[in-house]
Short mmCIF file of C-alpha atoms in Angstrom, two decimals:
data_model
loop_
_atom_site.label_atom_id
_atom_site.label_comp_id
_atom_site.label_asym_id
_atom_site.label_seq_id
_atom_site.Cartn_x
_atom_site.Cartn_y
_atom_site.Cartn_z
CA MET A 21 34.61 -6.79 25.06
CA GLU A 22 32.23 -6.23 27.97
CA LEU A 23 29.92 -9.41 29.12
CA ASN A 24 27.10 -7.10 28.34
CA GLU A 25 28.40 -6.67 24.74
CA ILE A 26 28.60 -10.39 24.35
CA THR A 27 24.83 -10.64 25.08
CA LEU A 28 23.53 -7.77 22.81
CA LEU A 29 26.20 -8.05 19.78
CA TYR A 30 25.20 -12.53 20.08
CA ARG A 31 21.20 -11.49 20.15
CA ARG A 32 21.77 -8.82 17.29
CA LEU A 33 24.11 -10.61 15.14
CA GLY A 34 23.14 -14.11 15.66
CA PRO A 35 20.25 -14.31 13.93
CA SER A 36 22.36 -13.78 10.26
CA VAL A 37 25.24 -16.35 11.69
CA TYR A 38 22.28 -18.97 12.34
CA ARG A 39 20.65 -18.23 9.27
CA ARG A 40 24.15 -19.20 7.01
CA CYS A 41 25.14 -21.95 9.32
CA LEU A 42 21.44 -23.14 8.44
CA ARG A 43 21.86 -22.79 5.11
CA LEU A 44 25.11 -24.60 4.59
CA LEU A 45 24.61 -27.62 6.80
CA SER A 46 20.97 -28.13 6.54
CA ASP A 47 20.85 -29.17 10.18
CA PRO A 48 19.16 -27.30 12.72
CA GLU A 49 21.28 -28.81 15.74
CA GLU A 50 24.41 -28.72 13.37
CA ALA A 51 23.33 -24.92 12.97
CA ARG A 52 23.21 -23.94 16.36
CA ASP A 53 26.00 -25.26 17.63
CA ALA A 54 27.88 -23.36 14.79
CA THR A 55 26.62 -20.46 15.22
CA GLN A 56 27.35 -21.08 19.09
CA GLU A 57 31.26 -22.12 17.67
CA VAL A 58 31.34 -18.77 15.76
CA PHE A 59 30.49 -16.32 18.25
CA VAL A 60 32.82 -17.86 20.56
CA ARG A 61 35.39 -17.47 18.08
CA ALA A 62 34.24 -13.84 17.53
CA ILE A 63 35.01 -13.93 21.47
CA ARG A 64 38.40 -15.21 21.43
CA HIS A 65 39.58 -12.31 18.68
CA CYS A 66 37.35 -9.77 19.68
CA GLY A 67 40.54 -7.28 19.04
CA LYS A 68 39.53 -7.54 15.66
CA LEU A 69 35.77 -6.10 16.03
CA THR A 70 36.78 -2.90 16.55
CA ASP A 71 33.27 -1.76 14.99
CA GLU A 72 30.04 -3.20 14.43
CA LYS A 73 30.14 -2.44 10.57
CA ALA A 74 33.68 -4.99 10.56
CA TYR A 75 31.57 -8.09 12.31
CA LEU A 76 29.16 -8.56 9.74
CA PRO A 77 31.39 -9.66 6.90
CA TRP A 78 34.01 -11.25 9.35
CA LEU A 79 31.18 -13.68 10.79
CA CYS A 80 30.40 -13.95 7.80
CA ARG A 81 33.71 -15.64 6.70
CA VAL A 82 34.32 -17.32 9.57
CA ALA A 83 30.73 -18.97 9.51
CA THR A 84 31.42 -19.96 6.08
CA ASN A 85 35.14 -21.18 7.03
CA TYR A 86 33.60 -23.14 9.90
CA CYS A 87 30.26 -24.58 8.32
CA LEU A 88 32.56 -25.69 5.08
CA ASN A 89 34.91 -28.05 7.25
CA ARG A 90 32.30 -29.26 8.90
CA LEU A 91 30.79 -30.50 5.57
CA GLN A 92 33.95 -31.51 4.93
CA HIS A 93 34.15 -33.96 8.23
CA ARG A 94 30.94 -35.13 7.45
CA GLY A 95 31.73 -36.12 4.23
CA VAL A 96 29.30 -34.50 1.47
CA VAL A 97 31.23 -34.80 -1.54
CA GLY A 98 29.70 -36.32 -4.27
CA LYS A 99 26.26 -36.34 -2.44
CA VAL A 100 23.80 -34.98 -5.21
CA VAL A 101 20.28 -34.72 -3.57
CA GLN A 102 16.98 -33.71 -5.68
CA SER A 103 14.61 -31.14 -4.27
CA THR A 104 11.53 -32.38 -2.83
CA GLU A 105 9.81 -28.96 -3.89
CA ARG A 106 8.03 -28.50 -0.86
CA PRO A 107 6.21 -25.60 -0.21
CA TYR A 108 6.65 -23.13 3.04
CA GLY A 109 3.16 -23.30 4.93
CA ASN A 110 1.90 -21.97 7.96
CA ASN A 111 3.29 -24.55 10.60
CA GLN A 112 6.30 -23.77 12.53
CA ASN A 113 6.66 -27.07 13.81
CA ASP A 114 8.68 -28.44 10.89
CA PHE A 115 9.70 -24.95 9.38
CA HIS A 116 13.45 -26.49 10.11
CA GLU A 117 12.70 -29.54 7.92
CA ARG A 118 10.79 -27.36 5.04
CA VAL A 119 14.34 -24.80 5.18
CA ALA A 120 16.25 -28.07 4.90
CA ASP A 121 14.57 -29.17 1.91
CA SER A 122 13.99 -26.29 0.33
CA PRO A 123 15.23 -26.23 -3.51
CA ASP A 124 17.62 -23.30 -3.04
CA LEU A 125 19.08 -24.92 -0.32
CA VAL A 126 19.48 -28.84 -2.04
CA GLU A 127 21.30 -26.51 -4.76
CA ALA A 128 23.72 -25.08 -2.42
CA ARG A 129 24.86 -28.59 -0.91
CA ASN A 130 24.95 -30.10 -4.45
CA LEU A 131 27.41 -26.81 -5.11
CA LEU A 132 29.50 -27.80 -2.07
CA SER A 133 29.76 -31.10 -3.17
CA ILE A 134 31.45 -30.19 -6.19
CA LEU A 135 33.67 -27.60 -4.52
CA PHE A 136 35.19 -30.16 -2.04
CA THR A 137 35.97 -32.06 -5.32
CA LYS A 138 37.88 -29.79 -7.01
CA TYR A 139 39.02 -26.37 -4.97
CA ASP A 140 41.28 -25.43 -1.95
CA GLU A 141 39.86 -23.51 1.37
CA ARG A 142 39.60 -20.32 -0.42
CA ALA A 143 37.82 -21.23 -3.66
CA ARG A 144 35.34 -22.67 -1.57
CA LEU A 145 34.91 -19.60 0.02
CA ILE A 146 34.84 -17.54 -2.92
CA ALA A 147 32.60 -20.04 -4.64
CA VAL A 148 30.33 -20.02 -1.88
CA HIS A 149 29.99 -16.21 -0.98
CA LYS A 150 29.74 -15.87 -4.84
CA TYR A 151 26.54 -18.57 -6.04
CA ILE A 152 25.34 -19.11 -2.56
CA ASP A 153 25.44 -15.36 -0.76
CA GLY A 154 25.00 -13.93 -3.62
CA MET A 155 27.93 -11.81 -3.52
CA THR A 156 29.28 -9.27 -5.59
CA GLN A 157 33.06 -9.49 -6.35
CA ASP A 158 33.52 -6.27 -4.38
CA GLU A 159 31.60 -7.87 -0.94
CA ILE A 160 33.54 -10.79 -1.86
CA ALA A 161 37.02 -8.97 -2.10
CA GLY A 162 35.86 -6.87 1.01
CA THR A 163 34.98 -9.96 3.15
CA MET A 164 37.69 -11.79 2.39
CA GLY A 165 40.38 -9.33 2.32
CA LEU A 166 41.37 -10.23 -1.59
CA SER A 167 41.48 -8.07 -3.97
CA ARG A 168 38.78 -7.81 -6.65
CA ARG A 169 41.25 -8.57 -9.11
CA THR A 170 42.30 -11.79 -7.36
CA VAL A 171 38.69 -12.71 -6.58
CA GLY A 172 38.12 -12.26 -10.34
CA LYS A 173 40.42 -15.04 -11.28
CA GLU A 174 39.03 -17.37 -8.97
CA LEU A 175 35.79 -16.84 -9.76
CA ALA A 176 36.83 -17.43 -13.71
CA GLU A 177 38.49 -20.68 -12.89
CA ILE A 178 35.63 -22.06 -11.08
CA HIS A 179 33.27 -20.76 -13.81
CA ARG A 180 35.53 -22.58 -16.46
CA VAL A 181 35.65 -25.94 -14.23
CA ALA A 182 31.73 -25.69 -13.64
CA LEU A 183 31.08 -25.41 -17.25
CA GLU A 184 33.87 -28.73 -18.20
CA LEU A 185 31.38 -30.33 -15.14
CA ALA A 186 28.81 -29.67 -17.33
CA GLY A 187 29.67 -30.85 -20.18
CA ARG A 188 29.86 -27.74 -22.10
CA MET B 20 27.07 1.21 7.39
CA SER B 21 29.93 1.71 4.65
CA GLU B 22 28.98 2.76 1.37
CA GLU B 23 29.51 -1.03 -0.24
CA PHE B 24 25.93 -1.40 1.32
CA MET B 25 24.40 1.86 0.16
CA CYS B 26 24.59 0.52 -3.51
CA ALA B 27 24.92 -2.90 -2.97
CA GLY B 28 25.27 -5.46 -5.89
CA ALA B 29 23.22 -7.50 -8.18
CA ALA B 30 25.10 -10.56 -8.00
CA VAL B 31 21.60 -12.75 -8.18
CA GLY B 32 19.12 -11.82 -10.61
CA GLY B 33 19.53 -8.52 -9.85
CA CYS B 34 18.69 -9.20 -6.06
CA PRO B 35 21.21 -7.81 -3.46
CA SER B 36 23.14 -10.26 -1.93
CA ASP B 37 22.89 -11.84 1.70
CA LEU B 38 25.27 -9.71 3.41
CA VAL B 39 23.25 -6.60 1.92
CA LEU B 40 19.88 -8.85 3.45
CA ASP B 41 21.62 -9.22 7.05
CA VAL B 42 22.61 -5.27 7.13
CA PHE B 43 19.02 -4.60 5.82
CA MET B 44 17.10 -7.09 8.52
CA LEU B 45 20.11 -4.93 11.32
CA ASP B 46 18.48 -1.78 10.27
CA ALA B 47 17.06 -1.03 7.12
CA GLN B 48 18.07 2.79 7.32
CA ALA B 49 21.68 1.24 6.85
CA VAL B 50 21.12 0.41 3.06
CA GLY B 51 20.12 2.85 0.40
CA GLU B 52 16.57 3.61 -0.86
CA PRO B 53 17.17 1.25 -3.96
CA VAL B 54 17.90 -1.29 -1.91
CA ARG B 55 15.16 -0.76 0.36
CA ALA B 56 12.68 -0.47 -2.39
CA HIS B 57 13.85 -3.84 -3.87
CA PHE B 58 13.28 -5.50 -0.80
CA GLY B 59 10.03 -4.27 -0.65
CA SER B 60 8.86 -4.98 -3.90
CA CYS B 61 10.97 -7.93 -5.25
CA GLY B 62 9.37 -10.89 -5.20
CA ARG B 63 11.98 -13.34 -4.48
CA CYS B 64 13.42 -10.75 -1.96
CA VAL B 65 10.10 -10.46 0.26
CA ARG B 66 10.30 -13.95 0.33
CA ARG B 67 14.10 -13.54 1.53
CA VAL B 68 12.83 -11.02 3.98
CA VAL B 69 10.01 -13.27 5.59
CA GLU B 70 12.13 -16.34 5.99
CA TYR B 71 15.10 -14.45 7.69
CA GLU B 72 12.03 -13.16 10.15
CA ARG B 73 11.34 -17.01 10.74
CA ILE B 74 14.25 -18.00 11.21
CA ARG B 75 15.19 -14.87 13.41
CA GLU B 76 12.42 -15.80 15.89
CA THR B 77 13.72 -19.36 16.10
CA PHE B 78 17.01 -18.15 16.92
CA MET B 79 15.91 -15.97 19.52
CA THR B 80 12.81 -17.95 21.03
CA GLU B 81 15.20 -21.83 20.51
CA VAL B 82 18.67 -20.70 19.86
CA ALA B 83 19.82 -18.10 21.75
CA PRO B 84 18.60 -19.46 25.04
CA SER B 85 20.44 -22.35 24.89
CA THR B 86 23.19 -21.45 23.59
CA GLU B 87 24.15 -17.71 24.72
CA GLY B 88 25.24 -18.99 28.15
CA LEU B 89 27.92 -20.73 26.73
CA VAL B 90 28.85 -18.24 24.42
CA ALA B 91 29.30 -15.46 26.95
CA GLY B 92 31.05 -18.03 29.31
CA GLU B 93 33.77 -18.04 26.67
CA LEU B 94 34.28 -14.43 28.14
CA SER B 95 33.76 -15.35 31.79
CA ARG B 96 35.92 -18.76 30.85
CA GLY B 97 33.61 -21.16 31.09
CA ARG B 98 31.01 -19.59 33.44
CA ASN B 99 26.93 -19.66 32.44
CA LEU B 100 26.59 -16.48 30.82
CA LEU B 101 23.48 -15.60 33.41
CA THR B 102 26.08 -17.40 36.38
CA ALA B 103 28.13 -14.18 35.01
CA ILE B 104 25.24 -11.81 35.32
CA PHE B 105 24.23 -12.89 38.55
CA ASP B 106 27.43 -13.06 40.18
CA ALA B 107 28.43 -9.29 38.51
CA LEU B 108 26.26 -8.74 41.34
CA ALA B 109 28.70 -9.55 43.92
CA PRO B 110 31.35 -6.45 43.43
CA ILE B 111 28.87 -3.92 44.02
CA GLY B 112 27.37 -5.73 47.08
CA ARG B 113 23.70 -6.47 48.33
CA ILE B 114 21.81 -4.09 49.31
CA PRO B 115 18.74 -5.03 50.79
CA ARG B 116 15.34 -2.94 49.42
CA LEU B 117 12.97 -3.51 52.34
CA GLY B 118 11.02 -0.32 51.92
CA TYR B 119 8.91 -1.81 49.46
CA VAL B 120 7.97 -5.03 51.30
CA SER B 121 4.73 -5.69 53.20
CA THR B 122 4.53 -6.88 56.32
CA ALA B 123 2.81 -10.36 54.42
CA LEU B 124 6.62 -10.49 52.52
CA THR B 125 8.97 -9.68 54.64
CA ALA B 126 11.08 -12.69 53.22
CA ILE B 127 11.45 -11.39 49.59
CA LEU B 128 14.13 -8.99 49.64
CA LEU B 129 15.18 -6.80 46.56
CA VAL B 130 18.75 -6.87 46.44
CA GLY B 131 21.79 -5.97 44.71
CA LEU B 132 21.72 -2.91 42.24
CA TRP B 133 23.93 -3.83 39.14
CA ASN B 134 25.89 -0.83 38.26
CA LEU B 135 24.66 -0.75 34.01
CA ALA B 136 26.77 2.85 34.27
CA GLY B 137 28.59 2.88 30.84
CA ASN B 138 26.14 -0.49 29.29
CA GLU B 139 23.66 1.57 27.55
CA PRO B 140 21.00 -0.46 26.80
CA THR B 141 21.09 -1.13 22.73
CA TYR B 142 18.23 -2.54 20.35
CA ILE B 143 18.80 -5.98 20.23
CA GLY B 144 17.09 -6.83 16.52
CA ALA B 145 13.70 -8.27 17.61
CA LYS B 146 10.81 -6.74 16.43
CA GLY B 147 9.63 -3.82 18.22
CA GLY B 148 7.48 -4.53 21.19
CA LEU B 149 7.51 -4.71 25.08
CA SER B 150 9.31 -8.30 26.26
CA VAL B 151 10.37 -9.59 29.08
CA GLU B 152 12.33 -12.63 30.24
CA VAL B 153 12.68 -13.45 33.73
CA TYR B 154 15.76 -15.71 34.57
CA ALA B 155 16.32 -17.74 37.88
CA LYS B 156 19.35 -18.68 39.80
CA ARG B 157 18.75 -21.36 42.05
CA GLY B 158 22.57 -22.57 43.55
CA GLU B 159 24.91 -22.83 40.79
CA ARG B 160 22.09 -23.23 38.34
CA VAL B 161 20.29 -20.34 35.99
CA PHE B 162 17.77 -21.20 33.77
CA ARG B 163 14.91 -19.01 32.12
CA VAL B 164 11.44 -18.98 33.90
CA LYS B 165 9.03 -19.71 31.58
CA ASP B 166 4.90 -18.80 32.58
CA GLY B 167 3.47 -21.63 34.40
CA ASP B 168 7.05 -22.79 36.25
CA THR B 169 7.09 -23.46 39.64
CA LEU B 170 10.31 -21.64 41.90
CA ARG B 171 11.47 -21.97 45.36
CA PRO B 172 11.70 -19.73 48.14
CA GLY B 173 15.11 -18.46 47.86
CA ASP B 174 15.45 -18.55 43.82
CA MET B 175 17.09 -15.20 42.82
CA LEU B 176 15.55 -13.66 39.65
CA ARG B 177 16.79 -11.33 37.44
CA PHE B 178 14.51 -9.58 34.30
CA ILE B 179 15.47 -8.70 30.39
CA SER B 180 13.26 -6.23 29.11
CA GLY B 181 12.78 -4.71 26.01
CA VAL B 182 10.89 -1.74 25.34
CA PRO B 183 9.56 -0.32 22.14
CA LYS B 184 10.41 3.52 22.18
CA ALA B 185 11.50 5.94 24.74
CA GLY B 186 8.78 5.77 27.94
CA TYR B 187 8.76 4.85 31.18
CA LEU B 188 9.52 1.20 32.58
CA MET B 189 8.24 -0.50 35.61
CA ILE B 190 7.71 -4.08 37.04
CA VAL B 191 5.07 -5.00 39.70
CA SER B 192 4.33 -8.55 41.08
CA ILE B 193 1.36 -9.13 42.73
CA GLU B 194 0.85 -12.21 44.57
CA GLU B 195 -2.21 -15.02 45.25
CA GLY B 196 -3.16 -13.03 48.30
CA GLY B 197 -3.21 -9.81 46.56
CA ALA B 198 0.21 -8.18 47.84
CA VAL B 199 1.66 -5.61 45.42
CA ASN B 200 5.32 -5.25 45.13
CA LEU B 201 7.77 -3.43 43.33
CA PHE B 202 10.35 -5.23 41.21
CA TYR B 203 11.71 -2.56 39.38
CA PRO B 204 13.15 -0.53 39.81
CA GLN B 205 14.86 -0.22 43.06
CA ASN B 206 15.84 3.04 43.85
CA GLY B 207 12.65 4.79 43.90
CA GLU B 208 8.79 4.36 43.53
CA SER B 209 8.86 6.01 39.88
CA ALA B 210 9.01 3.99 36.97
CA MET B 211 12.05 4.38 35.24
CA ASN B 212 13.09 6.48 32.40
CA VAL B 213 14.11 4.88 28.89
CA ASN B 214 15.31 7.17 26.58
CA GLU B 215 15.18 4.97 23.61
CA ARG B 216 14.17 1.61 22.10
CA SER B 217 16.45 -0.43 24.12
CA SER B 218 16.26 -4.04 25.35
CA GLY B 219 19.29 -5.67 28.04
CA PRO B 220 19.18 -6.92 31.81
CA LEU B 221 17.74 -4.37 34.27
CA ALA B 222 19.23 -3.36 37.17
CA GLY B 223 18.59 -5.31 40.10
CA SER B 224 16.85 -8.91 41.49
CA VAL B 225 14.82 -10.11 43.37
CA ILE B 226 14.64 -13.40 45.76
CA LEU B 227 11.59 -15.18 46.52
CA ASP B 228 10.16 -15.75 49.88
CA GLU B 229 8.84 -18.76 51.62
CA LYS B 230 5.26 -17.93 51.17
CA ALA B 231 3.80 -20.40 48.55
CA GLY B 232 1.36 -19.74 46.16
CA LEU B 233 0.74 -17.92 42.52
CA GLU B 234 2.24 -14.53 41.94
CA ARG B 235 2.15 -12.68 38.69
CA VAL B 236 5.08 -10.47 37.27
CA PHE B 237 3.70 -7.62 34.96
CA VAL B 238 5.97 -5.10 33.18
CA LEU B 239 4.23 -2.40 32.82
CA PHE B 240 5.69 0.83 29.81
CA SER B 241 3.63 4.35 28.93
CA GLU B 242 5.36 6.87 27.43
CA LEU B 243 4.11 9.22 30.12
CA PRO B 244 5.90 8.94 33.93
CA PHE B 245 3.78 7.42 36.47
CA ASP B 246 4.47 5.94 39.76
CA PHE B 247 4.10 2.70 42.27
CA LYS B 248 0.89 4.13 44.04
CA GLU B 249 -1.05 4.49 40.90
CA VAL B 250 -0.05 0.86 40.21
CA ARG B 251 -1.09 -0.40 43.29
CA THR B 252 -4.05 1.22 43.19
CA ALA B 253 -5.11 0.06 39.84
CA ALA B 254 -4.09 -3.46 40.86
CA ARG B 255 -6.00 -3.54 43.81
CA LEU B 256 -9.24 -2.31 41.92
CA ARG B 257 -8.89 -4.62 39.34
CA LEU B 258 -7.97 -7.99 41.64
CA ASP B 259 -11.30 -7.08 43.68
CA SER B 260 -13.04 -7.85 40.55
CA VAL B 261 -11.20 -10.59 38.47
CA PRO B 262 -8.40 -12.17 40.77
CA SER B 263 -7.17 -13.98 38.06
CA ALA B 264 -6.00 -10.81 35.65
CA MET B 265 -3.79 -11.77 33.45
CA ASN B 266 -3.51 -7.63 32.77
CA LEU B 267 -4.34 -4.44 34.80
CA THR B 268 -6.66 -2.01 33.87
CA ARG B 269 -7.57 1.68 35.35
CA LEU B 270 -4.11 2.74 34.75
CA PRO B 271 -3.86 6.44 34.79
CA SER B 272 -2.23 6.38 31.39
CA LYS B 273 -2.29 5.18 28.29
CA PHE B 274 -0.59 1.41 28.82
CA GLU B 275 1.81 -1.64 26.85
CA GLN B 276 1.82 -4.16 29.34
CA THR B 277 2.97 -8.06 29.37
CA SER B 278 2.93 -10.37 32.25
CA ILE B 279 4.71 -14.15 33.28
CA LEU B 280 2.64 -16.23 35.70
CA PHE B 281 4.64 -18.82 38.45
CA ARG B 282 3.86 -20.72 41.44
CA LYS B 283 6.30 -20.01 44.53
CA GLY B 284 6.26 -24.01 46.08
CA GLY B 285 8.12 -25.34 48.78
CA ARG B 286 11.54 -26.50 48.55
#
């Protein structure tokens, strides 16, 4: 991969990766570092990036996995927080702060804290793709290189445990 | 994009997934008409698009400038991206272009044609419009030049510019004393023909001379061809009436333009 290609790829696909990292990590500095690291890994494995169509799902999986590991190291397990329900405003200065406290992200963080207590790495990824990224089972299967049947089985198990946790 | 994006799913309340949103934001035409219509009409998805736009803007203005050097440095084994770009000049050789330099500017050298052959400019995803980023190399350090920065004699400048559509691109500078210099292109006095909406590093670099004072760099874009003489004439007419002009008028055809001001100081 040439230098020029790397620069253009970074600027073209970086926002998607950064957005994902910000959503999972809820910290602009960590999200910035994570985005950088994801692309460094992409460059190391550039042989796998044969066309742009393949970039996004691949980067999405690498970014999610990387962020989940960061969260595990950070000790996010078991920490359930409440949303501050602060609305979006026009002031760009505290944009990151507002994004980090948005109800969607608080919900995502709470889901992650549960995932770490119950599931292995593959199941965590599937759960994040399903419940945070809103992917269909076909998209998850394509992104992770799994069969749709495997994804379906994992999701059914996750759903069962989630219902147990909810006391139903 | 693949078919999966054309008919992508309804995992969350009938809304396309984040993966489809990513594709949509990269290229709206890569998703099917129903998905495009959904992104335009669903209140939740409109907010998702707005949020994406804001995060993209943050990425382009705050994240990319501070990280892309390290990312590309992986490719060049630890070297800073821009250092690597500058170093890419070396194999081509430094080619003094003194033909454009006025007598008062003899210390300005327009050097090095960076051969972009095989590196077709590609649109990088920022919203359309004329844009320019200026980078300076001082010794081993490479940094982005911001409006109002002070630079030193010997600093080497390179430009990354984005154009909104096919047309013609030129970069000139106007010094405090009124001297007008052609920075880009460096292989003639006609504006460079750009075939499509694009963004990327421009061929060539500029080394600042010893002359202190303010200097404003103008990036000019037109759908019609134009040349340096026309711009120089317009610049001089403009400067006669408004010496601190931030934009050029009396240009021969409809132009888009942007500019950045810096000060050349002592060492």
